[in-house]
PDB file of N, CA and C in Angstrom:
ATOM      1  N   MET T  29     129.735  72.175  71.725  1.00  0.00           N
ATOM      2  CA  MET T  29     128.339  72.575  71.721  1.00  0.00           C
ATOM      3  C   MET T  29     127.880  72.902  73.145  1.00  0.00           C
ATOM      4  N   LYS T  30     128.284  72.101  74.118  1.00  0.00           N
ATOM      5  CA  LYS T  30     127.898  72.346  75.501  1.00  0.00           C
ATOM      6  C   LYS T  30     128.493  73.656  76.012  1.00  0.00           C
ATOM      7  N   LYS T  31     129.716  73.963  75.555  1.00  0.00           N
ATOM      8  CA  LYS T  31     130.350  75.202  75.988  1.00  0.00           C
ATOM      9  C   LYS T  31     129.583  76.414  75.442  1.00  0.00           C
ATOM     10  N   ARG T  32     129.119  76.328  74.206  1.00  0.00           N
ATOM     11  CA  ARG T  32     128.360  77.423  73.616  1.00  0.00           C
ATOM     12  C   ARG T  32     127.038  77.628  74.347  1.00  0.00           C
ATOM     13  N   LEU T  33     126.358  76.542  74.632  1.00  0.00           N
ATOM     14  CA  LEU T  33     125.088  76.645  75.362  1.00  0.00           C
ATOM     15  C   LEU T  33     125.310  77.232  76.750  1.00  0.00           C
ATOM     16  N   PHE T  34     126.379  76.806  77.394  1.00  0.00           N
ATOM     17  CA  PHE T  34     126.692  77.346  78.720  1.00  0.00           C
ATOM     18  C   PHE T  34     127.021  78.834  78.615  1.00  0.00           C
ATOM     19  N   ALA T  35     127.774  79.238  77.606  1.00  0.00           N
ATOM     20  CA  ALA T  35     128.132  80.649  77.417  1.00  0.00           C
ATOM     21  C   ALA T  35     126.889  81.490  77.130  1.00  0.00           C
ATOM     22  N   ILE T  36     126.013  80.987  76.277  1.00  0.00           N
ATOM     23  CA  ILE T  36     124.781  81.714  75.954  1.00  0.00           C
ATOM     24  C   ILE T  36     123.879  81.826  77.185  1.00  0.00           C
ATOM     25  N   ALA T  37     123.767  80.730  77.933  1.00  0.00           N
ATOM     26  CA  ALA T  37     122.942  80.738  79.139  1.00  0.00           C
ATOM     27  C   ALA T  37     123.499  81.709  80.173  1.00  0.00           C
ATOM     28  N   SER T  38     124.819  81.751  80.343  1.00  0.00           N
ATOM     29  CA  SER T  38     125.406  82.658  81.328  1.00  0.00           C
ATOM     30  C   SER T  38     125.231  84.122  80.903  1.00  0.00           C
ATOM     31  N   VAL T  39     125.344  84.413  79.608  1.00  0.00           N
ATOM     32  CA  VAL T  39     125.138  85.775  79.126  1.00  0.00           C
ATOM     33  C   VAL T  39     123.675  86.183  79.338  1.00  0.00           C
ATOM     34  N   LEU T  40     122.752  85.284  79.041  1.00  0.00           N
ATOM     35  CA  LEU T  40     121.342  85.606  79.229  1.00  0.00           C
ATOM     36  C   LEU T  40     121.006  85.819  80.703  1.00  0.00           C
ATOM     37  N   LEU T  41     121.565  84.999  81.571  1.00  0.00           N
ATOM     38  CA  LEU T  41     121.296  85.163  83.002  1.00  0.00           C
ATOM     39  C   LEU T  41     121.882  86.462  83.540  1.00  0.00           C
ATOM     40  N   SER T  42     123.075  86.817  83.095  1.00  0.00           N
ATOM     41  CA  SER T  42     123.664  88.075  83.565  1.00  0.00           C
ATOM     42  C   SER T  42     122.887  89.267  83.015  1.00  0.00           C
ATOM     43  N   ALA T  43     122.421  89.188  81.766  1.00  0.00           N
ATOM     44  CA  ALA T  43     121.603  90.261  81.201  1.00  0.00           C
ATOM     45  C   ALA T  43     120.275  90.369  81.937  1.00  0.00           C
ATOM     46  N   ALA T  44     119.691  89.233  82.324  1.00  0.00           N
ATOM     47  CA  ALA T  44     118.442  89.260  83.083  1.00  0.00           C
ATOM     48  C   ALA T  44     118.661  89.893  84.445  1.00  0.00           C
ATOM     49  N   GLY T  45     119.807  89.632  85.053  1.00  0.00           N
ATOM     50  CA  GLY T  45     120.122  90.246  86.342  1.00  0.00           C
ATOM     51  C   GLY T  45     120.275  91.751  86.227  1.00  0.00           C
ATOM     52  N   LEU T  46     120.932  92.210  85.175  1.00  0.00           N
ATOM     53  CA  LEU T  46     121.079  93.647  84.962  1.00  0.00           C
ATOM     54  C   LEU T  46     119.728  94.293  84.687  1.00  0.00           C
ATOM     55  N   PHE T  47     118.891  93.623  83.910  1.00  0.00           N
ATOM     56  CA  PHE T  47     117.565  94.162  83.617  1.00  0.00           C
ATOM     57  C   PHE T  47     116.721  94.227  84.885  1.00  0.00           C
ATOM     58  N   ALA T  48     116.836  93.216  85.734  1.00  0.00           N
ATOM     59  CA  ALA T  48     116.067  93.213  86.975  1.00  0.00           C
ATOM     60  C   ALA T  48     116.503  94.353  87.886  1.00  0.00           C
ATOM     61  N   GLU T  49     117.813  94.635  87.932  1.00  0.00           N
ATOM     62  CA  GLU T  49     118.287  95.740  88.757  1.00  0.00           C
ATOM     63  C   GLU T  49     117.795  97.074  88.225  1.00  0.00           C
ATOM     64  N   SER T  50     117.808  97.242  86.906  1.00  0.00           N
ATOM     65  CA  SER T  50     117.331  98.503  86.345  1.00  0.00           C
ATOM     66  C   SER T  50     115.819  98.630  86.513  1.00  0.00           C
ATOM     67  N   ALA T  51     115.098  97.525  86.468  1.00  0.00           N
ATOM     68  CA  ALA T  51     113.652  97.564  86.685  1.00  0.00           C
ATOM     69  C   ALA T  51     113.343  97.920  88.132  1.00  0.00           C
ATOM     70  N   ASP T  52     114.151  97.408  89.077  1.00  0.00           N
ATOM     71  CA  ASP T  52     113.952  97.773  90.474  1.00  0.00           C
ATOM     72  C   ASP T  52     114.229  99.253  90.700  1.00  0.00           C
ATOM     73  N   ALA T  53     115.263  99.775  90.047  1.00  0.00           N
ATOM     74  CA  ALA T  53     115.580 101.197  90.172  1.00  0.00           C
ATOM     75  C   ALA T  53     114.460 102.043  89.573  1.00  0.00           C
ATOM     76  N   ALA T  54     113.914 101.613  88.448  1.00  0.00           N
ATOM     77  CA  ALA T  54     112.811 102.353  87.830  1.00  0.00           C
ATOM     78  C   ALA T  54     111.560 102.299  88.704  1.00  0.00           C
ATOM     79  N   ALA T  55     111.303 101.155  89.324  1.00  0.00           N
ATOM     80  CA  ALA T  55     110.145 101.040  90.209  1.00  0.00           C
ATOM     81  C   ALA T  55     110.316 101.925  91.436  1.00  0.00           C
ATOM     82  N   ALA T  56     111.546 101.997  91.963  1.00  0.00           N
ATOM     83  CA  ALA T  56     111.799 102.857  93.116  1.00  0.00           C
ATOM     84  C   ALA T  56     111.634 104.322  92.738  1.00  0.00           C
ATOM     85  N   ALA T  57     112.089 104.703  91.551  1.00  0.00           N
ATOM     86  CA  ALA T  57     111.930 106.081  91.098  1.00  0.00           C
ATOM     87  C   ALA T  57     110.455 106.404  90.870  1.00  0.00           C
ATOM     88  N   GLY T  58     109.707 105.453  90.347  1.00  0.00           N
ATOM     89  CA  GLY T  58     108.273 105.662  90.150  1.00  0.00           C
ATOM     90  C   GLY T  58     107.537 105.806  91.463  1.00  0.00           C
ATOM     91  N   ALA T  59     107.919 105.015  92.463  1.00  0.00           N
ATOM     92  CA  ALA T  59     107.289 105.114  93.774  1.00  0.00           C
ATOM     93  C   ALA T  59     107.630 106.444  94.438  1.00  0.00           C
ATOM     94  N   SER T  60     108.852 106.919  94.198  1.00  0.00           N
ATOM     95  CA  SER T  60     109.258 108.192  94.783  1.00  0.00           C
ATOM     96  C   SER T  60     108.452 109.347  94.195  1.00  0.00           C
ATOM     97  N   SER T  61     108.262 109.360  92.901  1.00  0.00           N
ATOM     98  CA  SER T  61     107.493 110.437  92.288  1.00  0.00           C
ATOM     99  C   SER T  61     106.006 110.309  92.635  1.00  0.00           C
ATOM    100  N   LEU T  62     105.524 109.106  92.779  1.00  0.00           N
ATOM    101  CA  LEU T  62     104.129 108.904  93.168  1.00  0.00           C
ATOM    102  C   LEU T  62     103.874 109.412  94.583  1.00  0.00           C
ATOM    103  N   LYS T  63     104.881 109.326  95.419  1.00  0.00           N
ATOM    104  CA  LYS T  63     104.778 109.807  96.791  1.00  0.00           C
ATOM    105  C   LYS T  63     104.536 111.316  96.815  1.00  0.00           C
ATOM    106  N   TYR T  64     105.249 112.066  95.977  1.00  0.00           N
ATOM    107  CA  TYR T  64     105.072 113.512  95.926  1.00  0.00           C
ATOM    108  C   TYR T  64     103.709 113.881  95.348  1.00  0.00           C
ATOM    109  N   PHE T  65     103.246 113.112  94.393  1.00  0.00           N
ATOM    110  CA  PHE T  65     101.933 113.359  93.810  1.00  0.00           C
ATOM    111  C   PHE T  65     100.832 113.133  94.855  1.00  0.00           C
ATOM    112  N   ALA T  66     100.965 112.077  95.651  1.00  0.00           N
ATOM    113  CA  ALA T  66      99.981 111.791  96.693  1.00  0.00           C
ATOM    114  C   ALA T  66      99.980 112.877  97.765  1.00  0.00           C
ATOM    115  N   ALA T  67     101.158 113.375  98.120  1.00  0.00           N
ATOM    116  CA  ALA T  67     101.231 114.449  99.115  1.00  0.00           C
ATOM    117  C   ALA T  67     100.584 115.721  98.584  1.00  0.00           C
ATOM    118  N   ALA T  68     100.791 116.015  97.302  1.00  0.00           N
ATOM    119  CA  ALA T  68     100.187 117.205  96.704  1.00  0.00           C
ATOM    120  C   ALA T  68      98.668 117.095  96.690  1.00  0.00           C
ATOM    121  N   ILE T  69      98.164 115.918  96.399  1.00  0.00           N
ATOM    122  CA  ILE T  69      96.708 115.726  96.400  1.00  0.00           C
ATOM    123  C   ILE T  69      96.151 115.882  97.816  1.00  0.00           C
ATOM    124  N   ALA T  70      96.838 115.330  98.809  1.00  0.00           N
ATOM    125  CA  ALA T  70      96.365 115.425 100.193  1.00  0.00           C
ATOM    126  C   ALA T  70      96.305 116.879 100.646  1.00  0.00           C
ATOM    127  N   VAL T  71      97.352 117.642 100.379  1.00  0.00           N
ATOM    128  CA  VAL T  71      97.383 119.038 100.801  1.00  0.00           C
ATOM    129  C   VAL T  71      96.382 119.863  99.988  1.00  0.00           C
ATOM    130  N   GLY T  72      96.302 119.626  98.701  1.00  0.00           N
ATOM    131  CA  GLY T  72      95.401 120.400  97.853  1.00  0.00           C
ATOM    132  C   GLY T  72      93.943 120.216  98.220  1.00  0.00           C
ATOM    133  N   ILE T  73      93.522 118.982  98.394  1.00  0.00           N
ATOM    134  CA  ILE T  73      92.117 118.731  98.742  1.00  0.00           C
ATOM    135  C   ILE T  73      91.792 119.281 100.123  1.00  0.00           C
ATOM    136  N   ALA T  74      92.727 119.122 101.071  1.00  0.00           N
ATOM    137  CA  ALA T  74      92.483 119.638 102.418  1.00  0.00           C
ATOM    138  C   ALA T  74      92.370 121.161 102.410  1.00  0.00           C
ATOM    139  N   CYS T  75      93.201 121.837 101.637  1.00  0.00           N
ATOM    140  CA  CYS T  75      93.143 123.304 101.595  1.00  0.00           C
ATOM    141  C   CYS T  75      91.901 123.806 100.884  1.00  0.00           C
ATOM    142  N   ILE T  76      91.492 123.121  99.840  1.00  0.00           N
ATOM    143  CA  ILE T  76      90.256 123.522  99.157  1.00  0.00           C
ATOM    144  C   ILE T  76      89.055 123.331 100.085  1.00  0.00           C
ATOM    145  N   ALA T  77      89.003 122.191 100.770  1.00  0.00           N
ATOM    146  CA  ALA T  77      87.895 121.940 101.703  1.00  0.00           C
ATOM    147  C   ALA T  77      87.925 122.913 102.869  1.00  0.00           C
ATOM    148  N   GLY T  78      89.116 123.212 103.373  1.00  0.00           N
ATOM    149  CA  GLY T  78      89.227 124.180 104.471  1.00  0.00           C
ATOM    150  C   GLY T  78      88.793 125.568 104.049  1.00  0.00           C
ATOM    151  N   GLY T  79      89.156 125.963 102.833  1.00  0.00           N
ATOM    152  CA  GLY T  79      88.734 127.270 102.331  1.00  0.00           C
ATOM    153  C   GLY T  79      87.229 127.374 102.164  1.00  0.00           C
ATOM    154  N   MET T  80      86.627 126.305 101.676  1.00  0.00           N
ATOM    155  CA  MET T  80      85.164 126.299 101.532  1.00  0.00           C
ATOM    156  C   MET T  80      84.495 126.371 102.899  1.00  0.00           C
ATOM    157  N   ALA T  81      85.037 125.641 103.880  1.00  0.00           N
ATOM    158  CA  ALA T  81      84.451 125.645 105.220  1.00  0.00           C
ATOM    159  C   ALA T  81      84.602 127.010 105.884  1.00  0.00           C
ATOM    160  N   VAL T  82      85.786 127.612 105.760  1.00  0.00           N
ATOM    161  CA  VAL T  82      85.999 128.930 106.364  1.00  0.00           C
ATOM    162  C   VAL T  82      85.084 129.963 105.708  1.00  0.00           C
ATOM    163  N   GLY T  83      84.892 129.868 104.405  1.00  0.00           N
ATOM    164  CA  GLY T  83      84.007 130.806 103.721  1.00  0.00           C
ATOM    165  C   GLY T  83      82.579 130.730 104.223  1.00  0.00           C
ATOM    166  N   LYS T  84      82.079 129.523 104.357  1.00  0.00           N
ATOM    167  CA  LYS T  84      80.686 129.380 104.810  1.00  0.00           C
ATOM    168  C   LYS T  84      80.535 129.717 106.289  1.00  0.00           C
ATOM    169  N   ILE T  85      81.462 129.232 107.112  1.00  0.00           N
ATOM    170  CA  ILE T  85      81.364 129.497 108.551  1.00  0.00           C
ATOM    171  C   ILE T  85      81.605 130.970 108.839  1.00  0.00           C
ATOM    172  N   GLY T  86      82.583 131.572 108.135  1.00  0.00           N
ATOM    173  CA  GLY T  86      82.867 132.990 108.351  1.00  0.00           C
ATOM    174  C   GLY T  86      81.699 133.871 107.969  1.00  0.00           C
ATOM    175  N   ALA T  87      81.048 133.564 106.851  1.00  0.00           N
ATOM    176  CA  ALA T  87      79.881 134.358 106.440  1.00  0.00           C
ATOM    177  C   ALA T  87      78.749 134.214 107.453  1.00  0.00           C
ATOM    178  N   ALA T  88      78.527 133.004 107.924  1.00  0.00           N
ATOM    179  CA  ALA T  88      77.466 132.799 108.913  1.00  0.00           C
ATOM    180  C   ALA T  88      77.816 133.474 110.243  1.00  0.00           C
ATOM    181  N   ALA T  89      79.097 133.433 110.621  1.00  0.00           N
ATOM    182  CA  ALA T  89      79.510 134.065 111.877  1.00  0.00           C
ATOM    183  C   ALA T  89      79.366 135.583 111.799  1.00  0.00           C
ATOM    184  N   MET T  90      79.737 136.166 110.662  1.00  0.00           N
ATOM    185  CA  MET T  90      79.603 137.618 110.521  1.00  0.00           C
ATOM    186  C   MET T  90      78.125 138.030 110.521  1.00  0.00           C
ATOM    187  N   GLY T  91      77.298 137.213 109.878  1.00  0.00           N
ATOM    188  CA  GLY T  91      75.861 137.503 109.895  1.00  0.00           C
ATOM    189  C   GLY T  91      75.275 137.408 111.295  1.00  0.00           C
ATOM    190  N   ALA T  92      75.713 136.418 112.045  1.00  0.00           N
ATOM    191  CA  ALA T  92      75.210 136.265 113.415  1.00  0.00           C
ATOM    192  C   ALA T  92      75.715 137.392 114.309  1.00  0.00           C
ATOM    193  N   MET T  93      76.963 137.818 114.099  1.00  0.00           N
ATOM    194  CA  MET T  93      77.506 138.898 114.929  1.00  0.00           C
ATOM    195  C   MET T  93      76.873 140.240 114.593  1.00  0.00           C
ATOM    196  N   SER T  94      76.394 140.403 113.364  1.00  0.00           N
ATOM    197  CA  SER T  94      75.709 141.663 113.035  1.00  0.00           C
ATOM    198  C   SER T  94      74.360 141.741 113.740  1.00  0.00           C
ATOM    199  N   GLU T  95      73.768 140.598 113.983  1.00  0.00           N
ATOM    200  CA  GLU T  95      72.496 140.564 114.723  1.00  0.00           C
ATOM    201  C   GLU T  95      72.717 140.700 116.219  1.00  0.00           C
ATOM    202  N   ASN T  96      73.731 139.986 116.719  1.00  0.00           N
ATOM    203  CA  ASN T  96      73.980 139.975 118.159  1.00  0.00           C
ATOM    204  C   ASN T  96      75.500 139.944 118.364  1.00  0.00           C
ATOM    205  N   ALA T  97      76.063 141.013 118.873  1.00  0.00           N
ATOM    206  CA  ALA T  97      77.519 141.127 119.026  1.00  0.00           C
ATOM    207  C   ALA T  97      78.072 140.163 120.062  1.00  0.00           C
ATOM    208  N   GLU T  98      77.245 139.659 120.944  1.00  0.00           N
ATOM    209  CA  GLU T  98      77.708 138.737 121.991  1.00  0.00           C
ATOM    210  C   GLU T  98      78.074 137.361 121.439  1.00  0.00           C
ATOM    211  N   LEU T  99      77.681 137.062 120.221  1.00  0.00           N
ATOM    212  CA  LEU T  99      77.969 135.748 119.632  1.00  0.00           C
ATOM    213  C   LEU T  99      79.374 135.627 119.066  1.00  0.00           C
ATOM    214  N   SER T 100      80.145 136.714 119.074  1.00  0.00           N
ATOM    215  CA  SER T 100      81.470 136.663 118.454  1.00  0.00           C
ATOM    216  C   SER T 100      82.382 135.666 119.160  1.00  0.00           C
ATOM    217  N   GLY T 101      82.287 135.563 120.445  1.00  0.00           N
ATOM    218  CA  GLY T 101      83.120 134.613 121.187  1.00  0.00           C
ATOM    219  C   GLY T 101      82.746 133.169 120.918  1.00  0.00           C
ATOM    220  N   LYS T 102      81.508 132.945 120.511  1.00  0.00           N
ATOM    221  CA  LYS T 102      81.063 131.576 120.244  1.00  0.00           C
ATOM    222  C   LYS T 102      81.242 131.187 118.780  1.00  0.00           C
ATOM    223  N   ALA T 103      81.237 132.158 117.883  1.00  0.00           N
ATOM    224  CA  ALA T 103      81.269 131.849 116.454  1.00  0.00           C
ATOM    225  C   ALA T 103      82.689 131.756 115.898  1.00  0.00           C
ATOM    226  N   LEU T 104      83.595 132.576 116.372  1.00  0.00           N
ATOM    227  CA  LEU T 104      84.942 132.612 115.798  1.00  0.00           C
ATOM    228  C   LEU T 104      85.772 131.352 116.045  1.00  0.00           C
ATOM    229  N   PRO T 105      85.612 130.645 117.147  1.00  0.00           N
ATOM    230  CA  PRO T 105      86.381 129.390 117.278  1.00  0.00           C
ATOM    231  C   PRO T 105      86.039 128.349 116.213  1.00  0.00           C
ATOM    232  N   PHE T 106      84.831 128.408 115.686  1.00  0.00           N
ATOM    233  CA  PHE T 106      84.469 127.466 114.620  1.00  0.00           C
ATOM    234  C   PHE T 106      85.247 127.750 113.339  1.00  0.00           C
ATOM    235  N   VAL T 107      85.579 129.019 113.108  1.00  0.00           N
ATOM    236  CA  VAL T 107      86.411 129.369 111.962  1.00  0.00           C
ATOM    237  C   VAL T 107      87.802 128.764 112.140  1.00  0.00           C
ATOM    238  N   GLY T 108      88.319 128.832 113.360  1.00  0.00           N
ATOM    239  CA  GLY T 108      89.626 128.228 113.645  1.00  0.00           C
ATOM    240  C   GLY T 108      89.615 126.721 113.467  1.00  0.00           C
ATOM    241  N   LEU T 109      88.510 126.091 113.812  1.00  0.00           N
ATOM    242  CA  LEU T 109      88.410 124.643 113.612  1.00  0.00           C
ATOM    243  C   LEU T 109      88.415 124.293 112.127  1.00  0.00           C
ATOM    244  N   ALA T 110      87.776 125.126 111.328  1.00  0.00           N
ATOM    245  CA  ALA T 110      87.761 124.876 109.887  1.00  0.00           C
ATOM    246  C   ALA T 110      89.149 125.081 109.285  1.00  0.00           C
ATOM    247  N   GLU T 111      89.918 126.028 109.819  1.00  0.00           N
ATOM    248  CA  GLU T 111      91.278 126.230 109.337  1.00  0.00           C
ATOM    249  C   GLU T 111      92.179 125.050 109.704  1.00  0.00           C
ATOM    250  N   GLY T 112      91.826 124.351 110.754  1.00  0.00           N
ATOM    251  CA  GLY T 112      92.601 123.183 111.169  1.00  0.00           C
ATOM    252  C   GLY T 112      92.593 122.071 110.133  1.00  0.00           C
ATOM    253  N   ILE T 113      91.586 122.052 109.266  1.00  0.00           N
ATOM    254  CA  ILE T 113      91.532 121.050 108.205  1.00  0.00           C
ATOM    255  C   ILE T 113      92.750 121.183 107.296  1.00  0.00           C
ATOM    256  N   CYS T 114      93.138 122.425 106.997  1.00  0.00           N
ATOM    257  CA  CYS T 114      94.317 122.662 106.147  1.00  0.00           C
ATOM    258  C   CYS T 114      95.584 122.168 106.833  1.00  0.00           C
ATOM    259  N   LEU T 115      95.687 122.402 108.124  1.00  0.00           N
ATOM    260  CA  LEU T 115      96.875 121.954 108.852  1.00  0.00           C
ATOM    261  C   LEU T 115      96.977 120.435 108.870  1.00  0.00           C
ATOM    262  N   TRP T 116      95.851 119.752 109.039  1.00  0.00           N
ATOM    263  CA  TRP T 116      95.885 118.287 109.030  1.00  0.00           C
ATOM    264  C   TRP T 116      96.270 117.764 107.654  1.00  0.00           C
ATOM    265  N   GLY T 117      95.791 118.408 106.605  1.00  0.00           N
ATOM    266  CA  GLY T 117      96.192 118.009 105.254  1.00  0.00           C
ATOM    267  C   GLY T 117      97.679 118.199 105.035  1.00  0.00           C
ATOM    268  N   PHE T 118      98.230 119.308 105.561  1.00  0.00           N
ATOM    269  CA  PHE T 118      99.663 119.541 105.450  1.00  0.00           C
ATOM    270  C   PHE T 118     100.452 118.481 106.219  1.00  0.00           C
ATOM    271  N   LEU T 119      99.996 118.128 107.405  1.00  0.00           N
ATOM    272  CA  LEU T 119     100.695 117.105 108.184  1.00  0.00           C
ATOM    273  C   LEU T 119     100.647 115.743 107.508  1.00  0.00           C
ATOM    274  N   VAL T 120      99.526 115.407 106.917  1.00  0.00           N
ATOM    275  CA  VAL T 120      99.425 114.140 106.193  1.00  0.00           C
ATOM    276  C   VAL T 120     100.374 114.132 104.996  1.00  0.00           C
ATOM    277  N   GLY T 121     100.416 115.237 104.251  1.00  0.00           N
ATOM    278  CA  GLY T 121     101.333 115.339 103.129  1.00  0.00           C
ATOM    279  C   GLY T 121     102.794 115.240 103.562  1.00  0.00           C
ATOM    280  N   LEU T 122     103.128 115.864 104.683  1.00  0.00           N
ATOM    281  CA  LEU T 122     104.484 115.801 105.209  1.00  0.00           C
ATOM    282  C   LEU T 122     104.848 114.382 105.624  1.00  0.00           C
ATOM    283  N   LEU T 123     103.917 113.690 106.252  1.00  0.00           N
ATOM    284  CA  LEU T 123     104.182 112.299 106.644  1.00  0.00           C
ATOM    285  C   LEU T 123     104.321 111.382 105.429  1.00  0.00           C
ATOM    286  N   ILE T 124     103.563 111.657 104.387  1.00  0.00           N
ATOM    287  CA  ILE T 124     103.699 110.864 103.167  1.00  0.00           C
ATOM    288  C   ILE T 124     105.093 111.037 102.581  1.00  0.00           C
ATOM    289  N   ILE T 125     105.582 112.264 102.568  1.00  0.00           N
ATOM    290  CA  ILE T 125     106.902 112.517 101.991  1.00  0.00           C
ATOM    291  C   ILE T 125     108.010 111.939 102.867  1.00  0.00           C
ATOM    292  N   ILE T 126     107.902 112.101 104.171  1.00  0.00           N
ATOM    293  CA  ILE T 126     108.965 111.644 105.075  1.00  0.00           C
ATOM    294  C   ILE T 126     109.002 110.130 105.167  1.00  0.00           C
ATOM    295  N   LEU T 127     107.854 109.506 105.296  1.00  0.00           N
ATOM    296  CA  LEU T 127     107.813 108.054 105.471  1.00  0.00           C
ATOM    297  C   LEU T 127     107.633 107.442 104.149  1.00  0.00           C
TER     298      LEU T 127
END
């Protein structure tokens, strides 16, 4: 009777060990796919926000330049700053994937 209990206990413990290893592998695979989803969200939101900013700043800059052509040097760098939002989103997404 003791041998049977020992055999059953050893089979259950080895099965639990195999299940734990497969659960760890599944958790690692889930974390890996979640990482790509998070990077996509970071880049997507940054690009949408950058596009909205460039649209509004660009329209205002063109309107100001139609009134006074001397403002072009002061207005266009703001468009470049708004485009930088997309680059920062891309860098954050890249760091999420790499790290």
